[in-house]
Tab-separated table of C-alpha atoms in Angstrom:
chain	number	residue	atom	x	y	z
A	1	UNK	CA	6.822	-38.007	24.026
A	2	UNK	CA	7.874	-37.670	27.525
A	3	UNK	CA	10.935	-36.653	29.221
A	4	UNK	CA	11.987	-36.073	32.966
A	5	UNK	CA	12.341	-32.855	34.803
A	6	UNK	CA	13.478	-33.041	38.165
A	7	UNK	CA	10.229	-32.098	39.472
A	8	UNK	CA	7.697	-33.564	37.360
A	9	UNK	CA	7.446	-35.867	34.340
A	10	UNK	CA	6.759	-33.625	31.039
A	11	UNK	CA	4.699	-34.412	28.290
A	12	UNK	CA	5.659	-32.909	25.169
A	13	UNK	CA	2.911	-32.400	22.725
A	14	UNK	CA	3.288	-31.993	18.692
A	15	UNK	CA	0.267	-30.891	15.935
A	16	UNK	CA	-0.593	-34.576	16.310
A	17	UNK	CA	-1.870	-33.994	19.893
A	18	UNK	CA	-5.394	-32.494	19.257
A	19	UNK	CA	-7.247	-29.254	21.771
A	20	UNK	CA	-9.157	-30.516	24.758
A	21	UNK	CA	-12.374	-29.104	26.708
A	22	UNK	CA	-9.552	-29.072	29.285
A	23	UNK	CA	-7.268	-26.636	27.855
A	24	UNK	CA	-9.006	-23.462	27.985
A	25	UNK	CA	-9.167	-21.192	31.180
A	26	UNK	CA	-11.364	-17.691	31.251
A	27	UNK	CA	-10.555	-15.243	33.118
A	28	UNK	CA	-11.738	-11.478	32.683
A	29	UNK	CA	-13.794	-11.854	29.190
A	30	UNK	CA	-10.815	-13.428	28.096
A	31	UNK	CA	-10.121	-17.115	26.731
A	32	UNK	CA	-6.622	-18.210	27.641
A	33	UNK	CA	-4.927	-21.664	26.776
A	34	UNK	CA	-3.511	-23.198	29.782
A	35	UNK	CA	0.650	-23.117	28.762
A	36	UNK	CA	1.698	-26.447	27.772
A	37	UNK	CA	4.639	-28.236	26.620
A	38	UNK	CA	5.427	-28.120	22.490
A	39	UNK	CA	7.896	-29.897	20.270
A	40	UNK	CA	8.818	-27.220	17.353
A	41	UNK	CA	9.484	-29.106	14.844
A	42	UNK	CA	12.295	-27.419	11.452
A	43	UNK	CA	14.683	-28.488	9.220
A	44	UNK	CA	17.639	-26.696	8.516
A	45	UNK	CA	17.516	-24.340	5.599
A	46	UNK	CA	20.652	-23.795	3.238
A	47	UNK	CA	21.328	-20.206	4.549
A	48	UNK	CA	21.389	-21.236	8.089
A	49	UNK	CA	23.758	-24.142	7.149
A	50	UNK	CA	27.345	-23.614	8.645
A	51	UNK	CA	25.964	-21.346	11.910
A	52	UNK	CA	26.231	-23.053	15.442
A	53	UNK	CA	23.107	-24.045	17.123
A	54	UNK	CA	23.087	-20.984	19.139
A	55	UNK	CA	23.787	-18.308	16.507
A	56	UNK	CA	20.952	-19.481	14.162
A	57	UNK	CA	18.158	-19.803	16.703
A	58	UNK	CA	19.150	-16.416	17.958
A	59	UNK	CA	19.286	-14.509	14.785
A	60	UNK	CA	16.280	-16.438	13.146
A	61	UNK	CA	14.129	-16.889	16.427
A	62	UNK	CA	14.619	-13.501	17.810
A	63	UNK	CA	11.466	-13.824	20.580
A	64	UNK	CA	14.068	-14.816	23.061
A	65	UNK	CA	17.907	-13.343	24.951
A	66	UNK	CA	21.028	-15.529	23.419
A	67	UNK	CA	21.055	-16.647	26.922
A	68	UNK	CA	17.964	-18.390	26.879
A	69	UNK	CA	18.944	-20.322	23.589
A	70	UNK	CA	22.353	-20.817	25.346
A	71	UNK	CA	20.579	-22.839	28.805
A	72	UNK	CA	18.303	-24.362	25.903
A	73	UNK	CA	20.735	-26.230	24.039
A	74	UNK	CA	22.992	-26.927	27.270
A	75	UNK	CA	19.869	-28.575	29.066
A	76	UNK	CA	18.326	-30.451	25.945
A	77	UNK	CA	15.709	-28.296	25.080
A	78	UNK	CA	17.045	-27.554	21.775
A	79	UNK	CA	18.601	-30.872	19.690
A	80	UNK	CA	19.263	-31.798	16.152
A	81	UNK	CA	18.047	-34.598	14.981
A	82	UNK	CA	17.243	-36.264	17.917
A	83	UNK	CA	20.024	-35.174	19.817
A	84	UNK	CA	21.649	-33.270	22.186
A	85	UNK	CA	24.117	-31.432	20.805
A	86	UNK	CA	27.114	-28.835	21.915
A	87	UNK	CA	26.552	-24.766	22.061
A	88	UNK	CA	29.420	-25.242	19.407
A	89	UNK	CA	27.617	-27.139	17.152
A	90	UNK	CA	27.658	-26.186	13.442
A	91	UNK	CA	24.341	-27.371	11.895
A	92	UNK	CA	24.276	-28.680	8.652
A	93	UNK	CA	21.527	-28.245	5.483
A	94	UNK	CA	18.400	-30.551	5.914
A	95	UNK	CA	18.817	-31.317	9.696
A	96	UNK	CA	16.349	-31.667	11.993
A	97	UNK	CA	15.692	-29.287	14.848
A	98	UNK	CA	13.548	-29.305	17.819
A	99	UNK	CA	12.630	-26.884	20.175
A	100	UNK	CA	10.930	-27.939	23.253
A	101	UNK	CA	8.985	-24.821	24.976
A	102	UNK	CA	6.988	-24.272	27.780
A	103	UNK	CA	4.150	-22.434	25.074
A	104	UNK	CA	1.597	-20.060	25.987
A	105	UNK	CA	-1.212	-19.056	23.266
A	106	UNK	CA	-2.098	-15.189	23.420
A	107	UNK	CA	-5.708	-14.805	24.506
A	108	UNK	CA	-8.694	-14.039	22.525
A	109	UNK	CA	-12.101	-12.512	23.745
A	110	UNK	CA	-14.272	-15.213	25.316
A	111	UNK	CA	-17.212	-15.694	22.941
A	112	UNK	CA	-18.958	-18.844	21.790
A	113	UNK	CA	-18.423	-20.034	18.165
A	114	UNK	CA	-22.238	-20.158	17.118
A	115	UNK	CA	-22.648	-22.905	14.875
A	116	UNK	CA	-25.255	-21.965	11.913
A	117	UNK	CA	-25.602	-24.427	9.575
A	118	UNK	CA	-24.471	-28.424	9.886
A	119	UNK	CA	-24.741	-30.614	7.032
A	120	UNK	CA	-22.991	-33.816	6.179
A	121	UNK	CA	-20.103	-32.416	4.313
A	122	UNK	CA	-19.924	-28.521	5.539
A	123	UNK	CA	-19.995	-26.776	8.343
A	124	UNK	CA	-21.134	-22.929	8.857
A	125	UNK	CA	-20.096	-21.198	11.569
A	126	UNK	CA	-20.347	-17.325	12.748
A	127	UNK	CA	-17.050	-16.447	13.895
A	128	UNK	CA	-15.937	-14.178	16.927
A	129	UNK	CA	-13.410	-11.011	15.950
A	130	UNK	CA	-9.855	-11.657	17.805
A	131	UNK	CA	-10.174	-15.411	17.308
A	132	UNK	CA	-8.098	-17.144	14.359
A	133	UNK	CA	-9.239	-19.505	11.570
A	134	UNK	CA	-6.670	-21.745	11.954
A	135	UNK	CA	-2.764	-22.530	13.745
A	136	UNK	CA	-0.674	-19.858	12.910
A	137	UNK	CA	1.948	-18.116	14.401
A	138	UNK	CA	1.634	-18.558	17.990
A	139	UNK	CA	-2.313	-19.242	17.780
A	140	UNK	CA	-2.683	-22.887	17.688
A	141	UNK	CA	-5.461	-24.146	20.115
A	142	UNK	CA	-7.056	-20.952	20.457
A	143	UNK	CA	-8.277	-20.889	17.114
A	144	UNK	CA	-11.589	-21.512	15.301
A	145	UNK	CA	-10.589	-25.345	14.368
A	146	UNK	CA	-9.160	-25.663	17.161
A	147	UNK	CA	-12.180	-24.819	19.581
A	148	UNK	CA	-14.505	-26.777	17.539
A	149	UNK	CA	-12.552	-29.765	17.800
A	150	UNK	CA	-12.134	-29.209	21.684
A	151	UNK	CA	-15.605	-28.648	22.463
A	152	UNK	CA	-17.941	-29.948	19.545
A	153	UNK	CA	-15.612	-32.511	18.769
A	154	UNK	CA	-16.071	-31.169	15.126
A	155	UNK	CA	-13.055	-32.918	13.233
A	156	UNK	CA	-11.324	-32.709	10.922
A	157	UNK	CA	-12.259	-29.468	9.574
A	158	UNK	CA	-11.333	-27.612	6.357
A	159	UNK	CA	-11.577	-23.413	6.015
A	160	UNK	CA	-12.355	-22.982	2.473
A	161	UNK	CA	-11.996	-19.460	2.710
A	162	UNK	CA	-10.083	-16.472	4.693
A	163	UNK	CA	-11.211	-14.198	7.565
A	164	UNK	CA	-9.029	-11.959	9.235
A	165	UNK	CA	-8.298	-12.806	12.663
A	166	UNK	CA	-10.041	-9.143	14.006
A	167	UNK	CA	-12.732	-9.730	11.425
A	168	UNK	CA	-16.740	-11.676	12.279
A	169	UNK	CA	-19.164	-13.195	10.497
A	170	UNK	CA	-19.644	-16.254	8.146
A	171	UNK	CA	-16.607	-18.781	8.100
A	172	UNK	CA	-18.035	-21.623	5.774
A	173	UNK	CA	-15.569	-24.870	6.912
A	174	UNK	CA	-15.494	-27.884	4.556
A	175	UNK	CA	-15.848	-31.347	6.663
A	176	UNK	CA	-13.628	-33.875	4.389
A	177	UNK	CA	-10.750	-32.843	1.540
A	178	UNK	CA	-12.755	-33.780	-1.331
A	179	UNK	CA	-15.434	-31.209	-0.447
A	180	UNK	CA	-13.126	-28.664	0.730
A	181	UNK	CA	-11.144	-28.851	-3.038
A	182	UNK	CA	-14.796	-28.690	-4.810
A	183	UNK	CA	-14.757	-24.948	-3.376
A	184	UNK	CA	-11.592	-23.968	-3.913
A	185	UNK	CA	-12.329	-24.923	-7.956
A	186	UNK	CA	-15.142	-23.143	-7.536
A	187	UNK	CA	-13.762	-20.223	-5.965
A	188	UNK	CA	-10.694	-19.895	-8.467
A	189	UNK	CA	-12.877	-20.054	-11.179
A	190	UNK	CA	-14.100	-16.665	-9.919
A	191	UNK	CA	-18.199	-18.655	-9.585
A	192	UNK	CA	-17.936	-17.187	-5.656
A	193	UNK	CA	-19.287	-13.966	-4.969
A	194	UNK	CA	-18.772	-12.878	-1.358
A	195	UNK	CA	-20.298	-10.196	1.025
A	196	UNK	CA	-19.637	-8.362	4.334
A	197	UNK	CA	-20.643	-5.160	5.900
A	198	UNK	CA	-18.820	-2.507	7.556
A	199	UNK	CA	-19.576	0.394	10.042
A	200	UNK	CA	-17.512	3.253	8.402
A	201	UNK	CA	-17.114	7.344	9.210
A	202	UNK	CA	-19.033	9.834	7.935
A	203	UNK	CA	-22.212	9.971	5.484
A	204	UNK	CA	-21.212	7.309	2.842
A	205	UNK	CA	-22.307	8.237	-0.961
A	206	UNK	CA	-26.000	7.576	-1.560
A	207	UNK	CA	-24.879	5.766	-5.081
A	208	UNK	CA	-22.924	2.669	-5.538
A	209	UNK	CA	-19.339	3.198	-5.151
A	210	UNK	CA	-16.662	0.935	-7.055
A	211	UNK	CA	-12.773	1.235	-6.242
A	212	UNK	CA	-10.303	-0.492	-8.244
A	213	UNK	CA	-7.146	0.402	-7.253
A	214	UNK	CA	-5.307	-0.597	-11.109
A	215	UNK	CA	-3.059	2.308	-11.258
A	216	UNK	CA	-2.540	1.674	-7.568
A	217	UNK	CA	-2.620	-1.694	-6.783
A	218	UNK	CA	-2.591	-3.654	-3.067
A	219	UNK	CA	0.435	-5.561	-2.882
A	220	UNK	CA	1.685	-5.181	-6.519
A	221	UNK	CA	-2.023	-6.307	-7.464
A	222	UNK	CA	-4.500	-4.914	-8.956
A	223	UNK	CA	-7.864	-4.855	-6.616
A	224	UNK	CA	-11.252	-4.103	-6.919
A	225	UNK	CA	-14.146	-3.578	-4.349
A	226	UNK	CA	-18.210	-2.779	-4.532
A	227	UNK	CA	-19.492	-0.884	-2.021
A	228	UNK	CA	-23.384	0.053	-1.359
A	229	UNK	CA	-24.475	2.545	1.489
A	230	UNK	CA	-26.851	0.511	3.664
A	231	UNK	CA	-27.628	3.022	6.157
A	232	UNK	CA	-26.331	6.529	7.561
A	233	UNK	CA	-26.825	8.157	11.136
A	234	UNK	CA	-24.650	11.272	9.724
A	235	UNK	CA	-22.003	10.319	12.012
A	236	UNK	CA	-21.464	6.547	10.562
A	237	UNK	CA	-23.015	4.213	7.525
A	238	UNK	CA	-23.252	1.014	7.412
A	239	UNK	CA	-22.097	-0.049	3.829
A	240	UNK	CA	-22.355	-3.451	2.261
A	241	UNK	CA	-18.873	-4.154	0.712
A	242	UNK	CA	-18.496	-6.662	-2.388
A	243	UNK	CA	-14.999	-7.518	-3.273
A	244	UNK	CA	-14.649	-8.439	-6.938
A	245	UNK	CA	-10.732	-9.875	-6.205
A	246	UNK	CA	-9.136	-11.155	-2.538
A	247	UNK	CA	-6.312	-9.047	-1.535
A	248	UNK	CA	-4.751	-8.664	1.788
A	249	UNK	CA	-7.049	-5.902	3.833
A	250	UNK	CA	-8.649	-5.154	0.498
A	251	UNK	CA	-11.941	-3.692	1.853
A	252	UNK	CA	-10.129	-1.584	4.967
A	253	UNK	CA	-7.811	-0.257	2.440
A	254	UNK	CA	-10.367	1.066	0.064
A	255	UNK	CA	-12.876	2.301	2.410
A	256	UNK	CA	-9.636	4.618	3.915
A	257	UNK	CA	-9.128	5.760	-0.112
A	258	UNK	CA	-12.545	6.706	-0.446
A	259	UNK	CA	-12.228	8.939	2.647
A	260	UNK	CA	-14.901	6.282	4.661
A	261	UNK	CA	-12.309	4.353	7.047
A	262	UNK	CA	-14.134	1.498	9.234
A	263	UNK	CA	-14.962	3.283	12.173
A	264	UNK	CA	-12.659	1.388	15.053
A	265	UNK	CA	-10.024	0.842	12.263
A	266	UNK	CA	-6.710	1.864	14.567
A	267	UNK	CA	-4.353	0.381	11.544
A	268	UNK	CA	-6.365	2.277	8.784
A	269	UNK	CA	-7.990	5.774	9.910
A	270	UNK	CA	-4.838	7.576	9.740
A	271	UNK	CA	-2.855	8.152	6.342
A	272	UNK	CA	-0.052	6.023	7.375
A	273	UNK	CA	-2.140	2.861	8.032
A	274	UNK	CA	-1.762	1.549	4.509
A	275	UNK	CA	2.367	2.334	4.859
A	276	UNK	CA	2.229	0.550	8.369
A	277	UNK	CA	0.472	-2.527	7.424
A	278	UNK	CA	3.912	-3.301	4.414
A	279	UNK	CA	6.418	-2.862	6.762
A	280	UNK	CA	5.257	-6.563	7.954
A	281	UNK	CA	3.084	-5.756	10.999
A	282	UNK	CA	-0.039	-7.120	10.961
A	283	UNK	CA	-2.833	-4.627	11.962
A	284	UNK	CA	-3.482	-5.629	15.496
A	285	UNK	CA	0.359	-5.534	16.698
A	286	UNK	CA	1.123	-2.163	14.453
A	287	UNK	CA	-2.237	-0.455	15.987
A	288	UNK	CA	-0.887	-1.594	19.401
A	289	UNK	CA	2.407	0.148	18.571
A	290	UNK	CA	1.444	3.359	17.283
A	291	UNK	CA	-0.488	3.568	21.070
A	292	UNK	CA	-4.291	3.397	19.209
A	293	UNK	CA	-7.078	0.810	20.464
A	294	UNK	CA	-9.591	-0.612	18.825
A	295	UNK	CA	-13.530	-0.152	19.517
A	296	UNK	CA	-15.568	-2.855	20.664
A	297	UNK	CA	-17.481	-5.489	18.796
A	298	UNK	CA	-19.307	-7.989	21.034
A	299	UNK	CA	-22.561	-9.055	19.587
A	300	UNK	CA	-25.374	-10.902	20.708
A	301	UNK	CA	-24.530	-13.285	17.967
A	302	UNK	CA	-21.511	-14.362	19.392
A	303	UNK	CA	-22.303	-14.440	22.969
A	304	UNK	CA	-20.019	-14.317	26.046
A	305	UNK	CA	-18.680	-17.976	26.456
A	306	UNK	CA	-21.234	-19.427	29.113
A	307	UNK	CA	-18.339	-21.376	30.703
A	308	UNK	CA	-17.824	-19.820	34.091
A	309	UNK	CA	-14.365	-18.002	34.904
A	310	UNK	CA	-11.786	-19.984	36.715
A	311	UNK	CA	-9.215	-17.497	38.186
A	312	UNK	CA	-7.971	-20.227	40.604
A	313	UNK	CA	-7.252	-22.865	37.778
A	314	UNK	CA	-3.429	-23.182	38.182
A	315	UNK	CA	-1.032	-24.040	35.122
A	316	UNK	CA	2.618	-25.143	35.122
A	317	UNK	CA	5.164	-22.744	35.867
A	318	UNK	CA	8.848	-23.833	33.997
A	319	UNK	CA	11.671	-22.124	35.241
A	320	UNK	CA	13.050	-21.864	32.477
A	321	UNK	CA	10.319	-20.222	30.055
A	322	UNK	CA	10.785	-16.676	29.425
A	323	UNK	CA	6.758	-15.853	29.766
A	324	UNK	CA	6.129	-17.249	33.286
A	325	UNK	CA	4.738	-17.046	35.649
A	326	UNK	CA	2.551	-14.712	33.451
A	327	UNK	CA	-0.382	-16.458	31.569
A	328	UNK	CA	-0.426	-14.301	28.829
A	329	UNK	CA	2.428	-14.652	26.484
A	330	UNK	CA	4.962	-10.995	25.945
A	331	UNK	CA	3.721	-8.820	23.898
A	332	UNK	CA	0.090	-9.667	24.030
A	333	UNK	CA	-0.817	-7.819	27.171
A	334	UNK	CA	-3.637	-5.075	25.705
A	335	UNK	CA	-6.701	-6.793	24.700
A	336	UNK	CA	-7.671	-6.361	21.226
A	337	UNK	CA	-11.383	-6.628	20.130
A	338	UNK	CA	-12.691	-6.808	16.795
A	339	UNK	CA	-13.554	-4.367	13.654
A	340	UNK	CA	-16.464	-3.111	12.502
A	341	UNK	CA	-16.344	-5.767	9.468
A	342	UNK	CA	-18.305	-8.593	9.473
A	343	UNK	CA	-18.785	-11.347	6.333
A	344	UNK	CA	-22.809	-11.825	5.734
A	345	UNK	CA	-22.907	-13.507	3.074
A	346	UNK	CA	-21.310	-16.376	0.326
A	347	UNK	CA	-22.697	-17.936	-2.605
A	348	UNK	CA	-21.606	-19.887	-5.319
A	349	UNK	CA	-23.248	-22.099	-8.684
A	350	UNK	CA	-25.951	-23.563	-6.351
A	351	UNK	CA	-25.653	-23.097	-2.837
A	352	UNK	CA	-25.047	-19.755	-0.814
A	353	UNK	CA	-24.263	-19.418	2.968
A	354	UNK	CA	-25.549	-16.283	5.015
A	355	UNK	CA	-25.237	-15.137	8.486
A	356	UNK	CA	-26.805	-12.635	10.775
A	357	UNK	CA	-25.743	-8.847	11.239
A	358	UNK	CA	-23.928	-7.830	14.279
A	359	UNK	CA	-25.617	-5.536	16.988
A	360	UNK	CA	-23.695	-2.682	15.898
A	361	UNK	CA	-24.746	-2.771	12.507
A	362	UNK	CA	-28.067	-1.120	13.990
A	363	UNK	CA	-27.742	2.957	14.011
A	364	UNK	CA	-30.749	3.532	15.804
């Protein structure tokens, strides 16, 4: 879609517009998206029905002033169904709205995505800490999928599994729908076992360690971990971690129960991690808040993207965007590296997955 500013002819892209070699700049160990111009795309829900255009994007979208969402609607930015509408308009349930933004990606660290194993129907992959699986939130072409498809030209790809975005280690992507469902059966059928190690504090019991945390459960579920000391240096361990269910920072919040946080856990070596990660932060942005940083994690797995750094590679500047001229998007300013926590290892009926340890798994 393209529309006229009075400078320059915009193209808007959507999720049908696919990352490009193109897109990426690096700059400082860093890999930034070069900002570019988005179509968000939402229908009206019932309990925003009857709330002018302005009111609902500023109490539902609260990343930007009422101002802002004023000048957007006035100048076109913001229309419903198509259309540009009044500041005065009262949207109705259903309706279509469109945001068009000047969008800028936060950065992640600027390491390759080593591919491991590629076979007709799956992909293997080890995957950097700080980079997402897939769109979400404001990551869309700085993710995993994302920089596959822009510089392997790997597409379409389907994750069959989570990784936390400040996790590493083995991401195991399906490479047509019909595979990636065969793994999902599998996996809630309970027939895949998975494995990942973690660098933790402290001397870590010789003997295996379960926690299942029934009486106290993650989320409102119950959740259940197996945990083996690899290796100790006094000061850390390296501990292979087993979980027996999936819950939301299920290993990080067991290893802080057992007294063994991961070492360069910000969110979870202090006894208010747990209550911090509820209150609907997720553990990069609520370790950023409380002031803590996190430890680093390159690897010579992952090495640093050979792509040379382009500090001179200008982007467009929109007057009326509310991050520019900066690069990085508000709020993403620190840089964030990755945890000790890394997944080695997946296996199901007949086939199993594996991927080297990181350099800091190594206490010598």
């Amino acid at each position: 879609m393209k529309r006229k500013r009075d400078d320059m002819e915009i193209v808007w892209q959507t999720p049908a517009n696919p990352p490009e070699r193109h897109d990426y700049i690096f700059l400082n160990g860093r890999r930034h998206v070069r900002p570019y111009y988005f179509e968000f795309i939402s229908h009206v829900k019932n309990r925003w029905a009857g709330k002018t255009i302005v009111d609902l994007f500023a109490e539902e979208f609260k990343g930007r002033p009422y101002e802002y969402y004023v000048s957007a609607v006035k100048s076109g930015r913001i229309q419903v169904d198509g259309q540009i509408v009044p500041v005065s308009y009262i949207v109705r349930s259903s309706q279509k709205l469109s945001h068009f933004l000047h969008r800028h990606e936060p950065p992640t660290m600027a390491c390759d995505i080593s591919i491991l194993q590629k076979e007709t129907d799956v992909l293997t992959v080890c995957k950097p800490a700080s980079i997402p699986v897939h769109p979400c939130g404001q990551y869309r072409k700085n993710t995993v999928v994302g920089i596959l498809q822009a510089e392997d030209g790997l597409a379409p790809l389907f994750p069959i599994h989570r990784l936390d975005r400040l996790v590493s280690g083995l991401l195991i992507l399906a490479r047509s729908a019909a595979k990636a469902d065969l793994f999902r059966q599998q996996i809630e059928a309970g027939k895949v076992k998975k494995q990942y190690i973690a660098k933790v504090i402290g001397v870590f019991p010789e003997d295996e360690v379960r926690d299942c945390c029934g009486n106290n459960p993650l989320n409102g579920k119950a959740a259940c971990t197996k945990f083996t000391r690899i290796s100790t240096s006094g000061s850390h361990s390296i501990v292979l971690c087993e979980p027996i269910t999936g819950r939301t920072h299920q290993i990080r919040v067991h290893l802080q129960y057992i007294g063994h946080p991961i070492g360069n856990d910000a969110l979870y070596m202090s006894e208010s991690g747990a209550a911090r990660s509820t209150e609907g932060l997720t553990a990069d942005r609520a370790a950023i808040k409380s002031g803590s940083s996190l430890g680093s994690n390159f690897s010579g797995i992952n090495s640093i993207h050979k792509h040379e750094e382009n500090p001179n590679d200008d982007f467009s500047i929109d007057p009326m965007c509310t991050n520019c001229p900066s690069l990085i998007p508000k709020g993403y300013e620190e840089l964030e590296e990755g945890l000790w926590l890394h997944c080695v290892r997946y296996c199901g009926p007949d086939w199993f997955y594996e991927c080297p340890y990181p350099d800091w798994a190594s206490l010598s």
